[in-house]
PDB file of C-alpha atoms in Angstrom:
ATOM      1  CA  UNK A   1      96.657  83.377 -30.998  1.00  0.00           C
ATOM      2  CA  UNK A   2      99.236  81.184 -32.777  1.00  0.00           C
ATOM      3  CA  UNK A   3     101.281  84.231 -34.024  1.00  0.00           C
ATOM      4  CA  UNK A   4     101.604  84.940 -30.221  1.00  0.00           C
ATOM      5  CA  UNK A   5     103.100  81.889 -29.513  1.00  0.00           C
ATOM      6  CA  UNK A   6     106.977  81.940 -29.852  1.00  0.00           C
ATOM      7  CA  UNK A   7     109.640  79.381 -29.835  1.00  0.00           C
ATOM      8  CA  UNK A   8     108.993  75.362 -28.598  1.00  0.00           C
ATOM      9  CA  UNK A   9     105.219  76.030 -28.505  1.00  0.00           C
ATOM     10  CA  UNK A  10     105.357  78.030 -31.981  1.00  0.00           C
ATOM     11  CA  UNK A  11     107.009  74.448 -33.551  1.00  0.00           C
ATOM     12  CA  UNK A  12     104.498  72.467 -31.480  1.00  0.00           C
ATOM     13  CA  UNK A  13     101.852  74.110 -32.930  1.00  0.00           C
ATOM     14  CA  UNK A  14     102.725  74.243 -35.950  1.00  0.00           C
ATOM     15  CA  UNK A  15     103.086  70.582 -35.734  1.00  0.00           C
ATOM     16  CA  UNK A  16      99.596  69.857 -34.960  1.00  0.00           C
ATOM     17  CA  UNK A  17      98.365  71.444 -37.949  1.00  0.00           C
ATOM     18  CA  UNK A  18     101.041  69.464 -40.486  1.00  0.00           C
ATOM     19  CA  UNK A  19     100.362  67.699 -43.754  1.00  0.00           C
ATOM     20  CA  UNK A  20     100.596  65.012 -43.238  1.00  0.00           C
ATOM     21  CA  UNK A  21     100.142  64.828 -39.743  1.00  0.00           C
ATOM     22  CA  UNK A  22     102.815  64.491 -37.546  1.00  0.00           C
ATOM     23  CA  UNK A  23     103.424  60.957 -35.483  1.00  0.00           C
ATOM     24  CA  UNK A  24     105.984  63.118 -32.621  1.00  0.00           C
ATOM     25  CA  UNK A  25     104.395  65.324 -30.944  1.00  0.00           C
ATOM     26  CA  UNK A  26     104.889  64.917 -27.549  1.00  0.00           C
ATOM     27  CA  UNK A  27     101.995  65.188 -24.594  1.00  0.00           C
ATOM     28  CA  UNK A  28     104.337  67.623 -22.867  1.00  0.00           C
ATOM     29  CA  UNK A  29     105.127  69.792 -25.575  1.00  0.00           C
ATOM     30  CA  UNK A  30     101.057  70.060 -25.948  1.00  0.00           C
ATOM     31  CA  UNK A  31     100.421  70.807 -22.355  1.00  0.00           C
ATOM     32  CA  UNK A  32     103.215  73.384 -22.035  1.00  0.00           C
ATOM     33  CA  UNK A  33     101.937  75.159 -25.592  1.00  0.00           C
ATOM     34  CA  UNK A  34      98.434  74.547 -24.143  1.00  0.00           C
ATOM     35  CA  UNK A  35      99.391  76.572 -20.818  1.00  0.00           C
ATOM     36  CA  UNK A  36     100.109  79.671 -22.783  1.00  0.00           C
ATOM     37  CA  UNK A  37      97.325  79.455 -24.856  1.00  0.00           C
ATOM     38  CA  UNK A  38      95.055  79.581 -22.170  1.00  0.00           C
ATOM     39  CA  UNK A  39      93.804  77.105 -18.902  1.00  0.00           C
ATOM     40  CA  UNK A  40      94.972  74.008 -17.990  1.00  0.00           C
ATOM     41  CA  UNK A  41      93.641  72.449 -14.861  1.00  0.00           C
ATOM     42  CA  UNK A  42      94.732  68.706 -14.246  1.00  0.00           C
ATOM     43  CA  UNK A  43      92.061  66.086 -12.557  1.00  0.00           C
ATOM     44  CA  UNK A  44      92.335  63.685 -10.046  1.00  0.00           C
ATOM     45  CA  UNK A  45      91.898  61.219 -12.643  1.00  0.00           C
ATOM     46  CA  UNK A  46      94.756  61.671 -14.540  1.00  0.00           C
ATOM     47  CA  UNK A  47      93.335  63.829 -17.221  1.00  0.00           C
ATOM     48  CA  UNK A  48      93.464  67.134 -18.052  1.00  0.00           C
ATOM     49  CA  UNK A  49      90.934  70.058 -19.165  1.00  0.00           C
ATOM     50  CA  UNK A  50      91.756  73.208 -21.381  1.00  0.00           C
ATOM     51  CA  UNK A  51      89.726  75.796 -21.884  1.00  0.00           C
ATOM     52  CA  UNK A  52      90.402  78.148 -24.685  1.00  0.00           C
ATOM     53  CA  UNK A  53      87.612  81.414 -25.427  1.00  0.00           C
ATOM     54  CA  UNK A  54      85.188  80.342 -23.128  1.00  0.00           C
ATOM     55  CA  UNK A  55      85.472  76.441 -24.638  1.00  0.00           C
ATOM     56  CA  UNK A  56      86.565  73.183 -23.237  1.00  0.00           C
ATOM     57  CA  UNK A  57      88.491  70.306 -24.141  1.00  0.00           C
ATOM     58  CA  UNK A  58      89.289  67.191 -22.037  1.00  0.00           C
ATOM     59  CA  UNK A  59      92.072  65.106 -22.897  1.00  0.00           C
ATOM     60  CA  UNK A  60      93.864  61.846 -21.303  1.00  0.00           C
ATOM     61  CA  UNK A  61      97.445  61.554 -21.563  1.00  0.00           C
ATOM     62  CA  UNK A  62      98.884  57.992 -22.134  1.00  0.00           C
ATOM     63  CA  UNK A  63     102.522  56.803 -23.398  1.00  0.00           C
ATOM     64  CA  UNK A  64     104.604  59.789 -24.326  1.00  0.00           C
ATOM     65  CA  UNK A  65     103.575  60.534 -27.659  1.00  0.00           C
ATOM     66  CA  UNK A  66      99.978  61.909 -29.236  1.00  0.00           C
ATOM     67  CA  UNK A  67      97.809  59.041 -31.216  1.00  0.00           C
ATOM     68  CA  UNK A  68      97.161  60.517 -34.934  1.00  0.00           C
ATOM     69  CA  UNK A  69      93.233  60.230 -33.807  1.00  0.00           C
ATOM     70  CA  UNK A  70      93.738  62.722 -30.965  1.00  0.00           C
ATOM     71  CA  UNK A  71      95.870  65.100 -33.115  1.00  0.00           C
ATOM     72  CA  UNK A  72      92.723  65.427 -35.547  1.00  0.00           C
ATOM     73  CA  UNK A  73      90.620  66.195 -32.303  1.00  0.00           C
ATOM     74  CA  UNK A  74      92.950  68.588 -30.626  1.00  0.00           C
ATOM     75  CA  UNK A  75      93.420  70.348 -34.307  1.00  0.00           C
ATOM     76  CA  UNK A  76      89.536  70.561 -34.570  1.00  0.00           C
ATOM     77  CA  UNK A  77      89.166  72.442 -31.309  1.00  0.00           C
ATOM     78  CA  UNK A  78      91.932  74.746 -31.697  1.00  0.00           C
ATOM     79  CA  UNK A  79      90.799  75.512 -34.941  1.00  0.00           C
ATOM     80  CA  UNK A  80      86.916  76.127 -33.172  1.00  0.00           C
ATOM     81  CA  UNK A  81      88.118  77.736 -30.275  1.00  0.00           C
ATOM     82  CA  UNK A  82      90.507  80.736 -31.910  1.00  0.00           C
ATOM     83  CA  UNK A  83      87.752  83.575 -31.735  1.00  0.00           C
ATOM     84  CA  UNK A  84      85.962  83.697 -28.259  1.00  0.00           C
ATOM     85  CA  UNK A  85      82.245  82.125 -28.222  1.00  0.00           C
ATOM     86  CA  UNK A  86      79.291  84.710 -27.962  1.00  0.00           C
ATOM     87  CA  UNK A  87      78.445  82.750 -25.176  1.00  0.00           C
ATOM     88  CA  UNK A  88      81.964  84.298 -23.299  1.00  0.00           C
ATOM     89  CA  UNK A  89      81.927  86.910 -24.896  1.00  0.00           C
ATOM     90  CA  UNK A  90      78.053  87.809 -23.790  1.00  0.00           C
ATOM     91  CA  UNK A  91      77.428  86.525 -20.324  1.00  0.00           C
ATOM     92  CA  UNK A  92      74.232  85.670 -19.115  1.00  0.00           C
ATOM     93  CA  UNK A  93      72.838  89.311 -17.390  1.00  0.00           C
ATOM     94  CA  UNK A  94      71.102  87.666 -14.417  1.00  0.00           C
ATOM     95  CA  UNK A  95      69.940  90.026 -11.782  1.00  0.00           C
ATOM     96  CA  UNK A  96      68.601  89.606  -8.251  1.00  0.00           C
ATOM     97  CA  UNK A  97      66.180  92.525  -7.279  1.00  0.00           C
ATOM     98  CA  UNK A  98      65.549  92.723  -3.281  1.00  0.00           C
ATOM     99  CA  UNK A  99      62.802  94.492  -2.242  1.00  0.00           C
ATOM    100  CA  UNK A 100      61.038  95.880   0.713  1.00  0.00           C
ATOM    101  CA  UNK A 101      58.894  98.463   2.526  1.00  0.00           C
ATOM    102  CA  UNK A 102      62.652 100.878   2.649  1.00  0.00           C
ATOM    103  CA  UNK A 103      63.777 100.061  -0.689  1.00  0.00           C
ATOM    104  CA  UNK A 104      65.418  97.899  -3.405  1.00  0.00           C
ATOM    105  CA  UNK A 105      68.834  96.720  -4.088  1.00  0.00           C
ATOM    106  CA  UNK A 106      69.803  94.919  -7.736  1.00  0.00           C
ATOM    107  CA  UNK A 107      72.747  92.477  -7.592  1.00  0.00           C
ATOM    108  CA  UNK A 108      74.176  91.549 -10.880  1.00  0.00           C
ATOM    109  CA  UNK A 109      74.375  87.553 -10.308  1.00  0.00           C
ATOM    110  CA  UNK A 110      77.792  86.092 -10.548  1.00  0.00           C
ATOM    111  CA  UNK A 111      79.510  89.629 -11.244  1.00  0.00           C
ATOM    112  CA  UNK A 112      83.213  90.116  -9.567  1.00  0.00           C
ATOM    113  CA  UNK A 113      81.323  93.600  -7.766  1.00  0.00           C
ATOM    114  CA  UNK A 114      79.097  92.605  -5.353  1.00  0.00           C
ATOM    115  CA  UNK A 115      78.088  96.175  -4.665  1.00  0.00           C
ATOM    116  CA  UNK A 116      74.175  96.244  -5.813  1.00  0.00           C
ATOM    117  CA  UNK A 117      72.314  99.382  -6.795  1.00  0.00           C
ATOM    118  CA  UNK A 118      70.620 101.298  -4.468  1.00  0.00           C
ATOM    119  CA  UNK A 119      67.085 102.675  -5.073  1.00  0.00           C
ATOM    120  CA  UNK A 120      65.339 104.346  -2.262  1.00  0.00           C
ATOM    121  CA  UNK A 121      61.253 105.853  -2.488  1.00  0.00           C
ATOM    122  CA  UNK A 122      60.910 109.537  -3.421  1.00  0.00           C
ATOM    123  CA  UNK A 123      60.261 112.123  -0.766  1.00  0.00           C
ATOM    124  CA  UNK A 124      57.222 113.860  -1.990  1.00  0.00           C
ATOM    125  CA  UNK A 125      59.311 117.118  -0.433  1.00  0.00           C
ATOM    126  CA  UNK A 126      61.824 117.026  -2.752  1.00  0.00           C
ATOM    127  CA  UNK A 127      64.578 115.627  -0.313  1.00  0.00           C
ATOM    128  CA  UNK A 128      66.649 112.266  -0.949  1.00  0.00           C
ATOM    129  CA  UNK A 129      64.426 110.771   2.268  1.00  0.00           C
ATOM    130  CA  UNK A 130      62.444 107.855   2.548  1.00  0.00           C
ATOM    131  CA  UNK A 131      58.854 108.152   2.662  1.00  0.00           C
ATOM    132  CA  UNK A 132      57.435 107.008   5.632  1.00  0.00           C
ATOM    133  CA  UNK A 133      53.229 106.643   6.774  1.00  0.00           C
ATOM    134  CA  UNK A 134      51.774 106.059  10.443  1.00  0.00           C
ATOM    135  CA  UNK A 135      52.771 102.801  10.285  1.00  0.00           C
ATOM    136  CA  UNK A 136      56.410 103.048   9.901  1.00  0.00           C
ATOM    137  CA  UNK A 137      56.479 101.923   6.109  1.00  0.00           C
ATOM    138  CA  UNK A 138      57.928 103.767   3.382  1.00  0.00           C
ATOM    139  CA  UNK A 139      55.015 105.362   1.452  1.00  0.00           C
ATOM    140  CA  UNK A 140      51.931 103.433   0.199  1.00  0.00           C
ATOM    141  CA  UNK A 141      51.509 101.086  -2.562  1.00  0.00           C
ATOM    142  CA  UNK A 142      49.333 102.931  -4.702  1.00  0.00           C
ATOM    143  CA  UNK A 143      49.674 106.209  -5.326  1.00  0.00           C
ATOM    144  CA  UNK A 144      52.237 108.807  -7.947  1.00  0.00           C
ATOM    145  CA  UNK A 145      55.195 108.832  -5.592  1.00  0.00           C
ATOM    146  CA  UNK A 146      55.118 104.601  -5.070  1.00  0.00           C
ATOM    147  CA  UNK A 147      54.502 104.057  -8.524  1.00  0.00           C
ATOM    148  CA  UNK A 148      57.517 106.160  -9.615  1.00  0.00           C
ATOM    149  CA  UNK A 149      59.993 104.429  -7.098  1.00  0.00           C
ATOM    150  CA  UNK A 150      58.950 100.873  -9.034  1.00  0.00           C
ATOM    151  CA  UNK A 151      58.993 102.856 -12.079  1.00  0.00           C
ATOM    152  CA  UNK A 152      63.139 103.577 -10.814  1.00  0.00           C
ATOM    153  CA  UNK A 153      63.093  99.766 -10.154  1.00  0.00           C
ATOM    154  CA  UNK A 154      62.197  98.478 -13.440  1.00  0.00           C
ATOM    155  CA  UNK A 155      64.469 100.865 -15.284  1.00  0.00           C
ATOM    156  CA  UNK A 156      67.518  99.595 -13.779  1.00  0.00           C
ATOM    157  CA  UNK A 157      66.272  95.882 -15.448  1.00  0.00           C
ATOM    158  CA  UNK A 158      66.556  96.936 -19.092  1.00  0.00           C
ATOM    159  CA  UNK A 159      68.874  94.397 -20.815  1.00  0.00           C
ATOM    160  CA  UNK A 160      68.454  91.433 -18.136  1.00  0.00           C
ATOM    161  CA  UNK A 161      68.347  87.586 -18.857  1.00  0.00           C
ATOM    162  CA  UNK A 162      66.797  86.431 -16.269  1.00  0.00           C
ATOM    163  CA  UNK A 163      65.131  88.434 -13.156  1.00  0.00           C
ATOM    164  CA  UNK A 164      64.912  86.660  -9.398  1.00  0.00           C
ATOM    165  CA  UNK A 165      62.277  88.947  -7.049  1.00  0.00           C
ATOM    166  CA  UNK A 166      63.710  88.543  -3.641  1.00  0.00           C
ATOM    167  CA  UNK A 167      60.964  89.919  -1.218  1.00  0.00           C
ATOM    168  CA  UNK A 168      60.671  90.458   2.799  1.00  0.00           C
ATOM    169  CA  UNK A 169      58.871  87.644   4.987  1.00  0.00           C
ATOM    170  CA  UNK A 170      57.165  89.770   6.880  1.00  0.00           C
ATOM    171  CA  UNK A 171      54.374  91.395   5.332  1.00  0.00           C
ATOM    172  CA  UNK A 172      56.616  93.165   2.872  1.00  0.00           C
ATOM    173  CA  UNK A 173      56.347  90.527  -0.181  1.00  0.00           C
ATOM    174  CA  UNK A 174      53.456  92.759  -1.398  1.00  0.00           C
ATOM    175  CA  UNK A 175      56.273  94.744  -2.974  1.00  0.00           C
ATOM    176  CA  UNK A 176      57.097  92.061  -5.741  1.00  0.00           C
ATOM    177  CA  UNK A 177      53.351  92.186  -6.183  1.00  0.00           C
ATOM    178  CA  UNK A 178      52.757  95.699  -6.673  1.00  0.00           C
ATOM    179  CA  UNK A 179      56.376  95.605  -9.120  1.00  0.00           C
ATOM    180  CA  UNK A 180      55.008  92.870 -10.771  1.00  0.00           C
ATOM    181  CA  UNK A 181      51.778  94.304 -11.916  1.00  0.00           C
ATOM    182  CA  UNK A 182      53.043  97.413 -12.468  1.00  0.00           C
ATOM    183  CA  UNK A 183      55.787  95.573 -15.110  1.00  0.00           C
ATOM    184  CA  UNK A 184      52.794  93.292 -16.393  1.00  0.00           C
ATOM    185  CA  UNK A 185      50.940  96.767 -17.433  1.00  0.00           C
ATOM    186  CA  UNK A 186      53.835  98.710 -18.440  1.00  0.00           C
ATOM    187  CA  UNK A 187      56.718  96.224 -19.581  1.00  0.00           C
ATOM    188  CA  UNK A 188      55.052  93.119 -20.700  1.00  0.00           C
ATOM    189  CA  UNK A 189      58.480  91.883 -22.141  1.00  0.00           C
ATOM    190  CA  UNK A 190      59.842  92.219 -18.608  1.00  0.00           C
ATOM    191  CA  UNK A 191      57.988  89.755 -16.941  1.00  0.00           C
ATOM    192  CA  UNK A 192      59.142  87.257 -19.146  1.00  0.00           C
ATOM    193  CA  UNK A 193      62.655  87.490 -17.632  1.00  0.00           C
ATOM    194  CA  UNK A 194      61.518  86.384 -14.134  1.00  0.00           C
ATOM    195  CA  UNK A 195      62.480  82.950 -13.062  1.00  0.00           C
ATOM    196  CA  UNK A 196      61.469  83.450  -9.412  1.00  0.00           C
ATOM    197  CA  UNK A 197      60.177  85.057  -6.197  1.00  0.00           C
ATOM    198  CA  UNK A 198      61.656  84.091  -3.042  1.00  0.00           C
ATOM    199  CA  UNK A 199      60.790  85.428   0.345  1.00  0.00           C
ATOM    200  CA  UNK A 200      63.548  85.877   3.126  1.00  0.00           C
ATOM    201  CA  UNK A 201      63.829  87.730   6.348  1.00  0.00           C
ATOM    202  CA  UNK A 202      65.421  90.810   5.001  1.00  0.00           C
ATOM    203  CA  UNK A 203      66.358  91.733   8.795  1.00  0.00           C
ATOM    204  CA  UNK A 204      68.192  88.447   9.137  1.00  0.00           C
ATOM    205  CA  UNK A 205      69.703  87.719   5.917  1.00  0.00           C
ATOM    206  CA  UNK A 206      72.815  88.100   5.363  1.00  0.00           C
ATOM    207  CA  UNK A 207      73.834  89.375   1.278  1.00  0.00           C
ATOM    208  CA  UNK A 208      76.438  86.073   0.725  1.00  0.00           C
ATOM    209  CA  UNK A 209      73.152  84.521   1.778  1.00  0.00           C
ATOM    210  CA  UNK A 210      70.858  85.986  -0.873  1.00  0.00           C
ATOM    211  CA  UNK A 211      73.803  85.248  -3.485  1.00  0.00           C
ATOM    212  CA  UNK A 212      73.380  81.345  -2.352  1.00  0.00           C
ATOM    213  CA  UNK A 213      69.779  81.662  -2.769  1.00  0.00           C
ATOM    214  CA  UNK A 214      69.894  83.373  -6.228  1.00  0.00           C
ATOM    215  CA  UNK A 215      72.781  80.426  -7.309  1.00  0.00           C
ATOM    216  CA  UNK A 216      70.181  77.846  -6.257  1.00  0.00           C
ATOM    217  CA  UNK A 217      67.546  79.470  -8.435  1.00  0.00           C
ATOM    218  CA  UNK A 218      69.458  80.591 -11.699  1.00  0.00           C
ATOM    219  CA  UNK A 219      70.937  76.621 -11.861  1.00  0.00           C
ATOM    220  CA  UNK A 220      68.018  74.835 -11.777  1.00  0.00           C
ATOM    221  CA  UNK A 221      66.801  72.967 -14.815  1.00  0.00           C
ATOM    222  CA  UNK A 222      64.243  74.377 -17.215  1.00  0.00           C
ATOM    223  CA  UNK A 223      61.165  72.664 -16.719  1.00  0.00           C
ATOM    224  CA  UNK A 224      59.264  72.346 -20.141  1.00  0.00           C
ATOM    225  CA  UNK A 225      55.926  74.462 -19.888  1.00  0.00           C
TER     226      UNK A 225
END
C-alpha cells in the first residue's frame, strides 16, 4: 500500500517509519496520507477513526505536531493493518431462512443484494407449481415430495455461520419443525448454526422488517451454555 502512495503522503510515510524517529510530522500530513490509505471519519469529539483492511485505529489530534509515543502506535498499526484481516476478508455468512405453508426464501444477512432465494414445493406432476391439499396448504409435512422441498431448503445452507428460522404465526411454524428434524437426522452439523426461531405474520410483514428482526438476533451477546 505504501508503494501506492506518491508524493507528500509517500515522504509522510516514510517519515513514520524513520530511524530514529522523526519529531515533525505533522497531524495534517497524517490525516491527508491516512485519507488515501483508506477511511477517515472524524467524531464529534474531536477525534478521529481510520480504518485500514477491515482494522481500526482511533487517534486524538492535539498541538500541531505528532508526540514520539503516538508515532510508535500509529507505526504499529500500519505495520498490522497492510494485508486485510481474515475477519474482512471472510465475512460472517449469516442467513435468514423464512418459511411457510407456500415456500421459503433465504436472505443472506447484511449482504448489499437483498434479493433472497426462492424455493417453492415440488409438483408431484412434474410442473414448477405449488402443491396444494383440501385445505389450501402446500403439500403435507410428511411424505417424499415435502421431504424433498426441505431437502432443497437445507442445501441452499451449506457454508453458513449462523442460521435464523423465521416461521409464519399462524399455524405455519410447524415448518421450522419439520426442517429442523429433518436437519437433526440428516445434517447434524447444521443445526449447530441456528441461533434462532422467530415467528412473524408472514402476511403482514414487511422484508425491511424481517431484516430488523434478523439484526436484533445476529447482535445479541453469546450467552455461555
Amino acid at each position: 500500500m505504501q508503494s501506492k502512495l506518491s508524493g507528500q503522503h509517500h515522504q509522510t510515510y516514510q517519515s513514520i517509519f524513520r530511524h530514529p524517529i522523526s519529531h515533525n510530522i505533522e497531524w495534517r500530513a497524517l490525516l491527508a496520507m491516512f485519507n488515501e490509505l483508506g477511511d477517515v471519519v472524524e467524531e464529534s469529539n474531536g477525534k478521529f477513526k481510520f480504518t485500514r483492511n477491515g482494522q481500526t485505529i482511533t487517534l486524538h489530534p492535539q498541538g500541531k505536531e505528532i508526540e514520539i509515543e503516538e508515532v510508535m502506535h500509529i507505526r504499529h498499526f500500519l505495520d498490522g493493518s497492510a494485508k486485510p484481516s481474515p475477519e474482512a476478508s471472510n465475512p460472517p455468512q449469516d442467513l435468514i431462512v423464512v418459511i411457510d405453508h407456500a415456500g421459503a426464501r433465504i436472505y443472506r444477512h447484511g449482504a448489499e443484494d437483498k434479493q433472497p432465494i426462492h424455493i417453492e414445493p415440488i409438483d408431484p406432476s412434474g410442473h414448477d407449481q405449488q402443491v396444494h391439499n383440501s385445505m389450501g396448504r402446500s403439500g403435507k409435512s410428511e411424505g417424499p415430495y415435502r421431504t424433498q422441498f426441505y431437502e432443497n431448503v437445507i442445501s441452499k445452507l451449506e457454508g453458513a455461520d449462523r442460521i435464523l428460522m423465521v416461521g409464519d404465526g399462524h399455524g405455519s411454524s410447524s415448518e421450522i419443525e419439520h426442517l429442523v428434524e429433518l436437519m437433526k437426522e440428516r445434517h447434524p452439523d447444521l443445526i449447530k448454526k441456528i441461533i434462532g426461531e422467530e415467528t412473524m405474520d408472514l402476511s403482514h410483514t414487511t422484508e425491511p422488517e424481517i431484516h430488523a428482526k434478523a439484526l436484533e438476533v445476529f447482535t445479541r451477546p453469546l450467552i455461555p451454555a
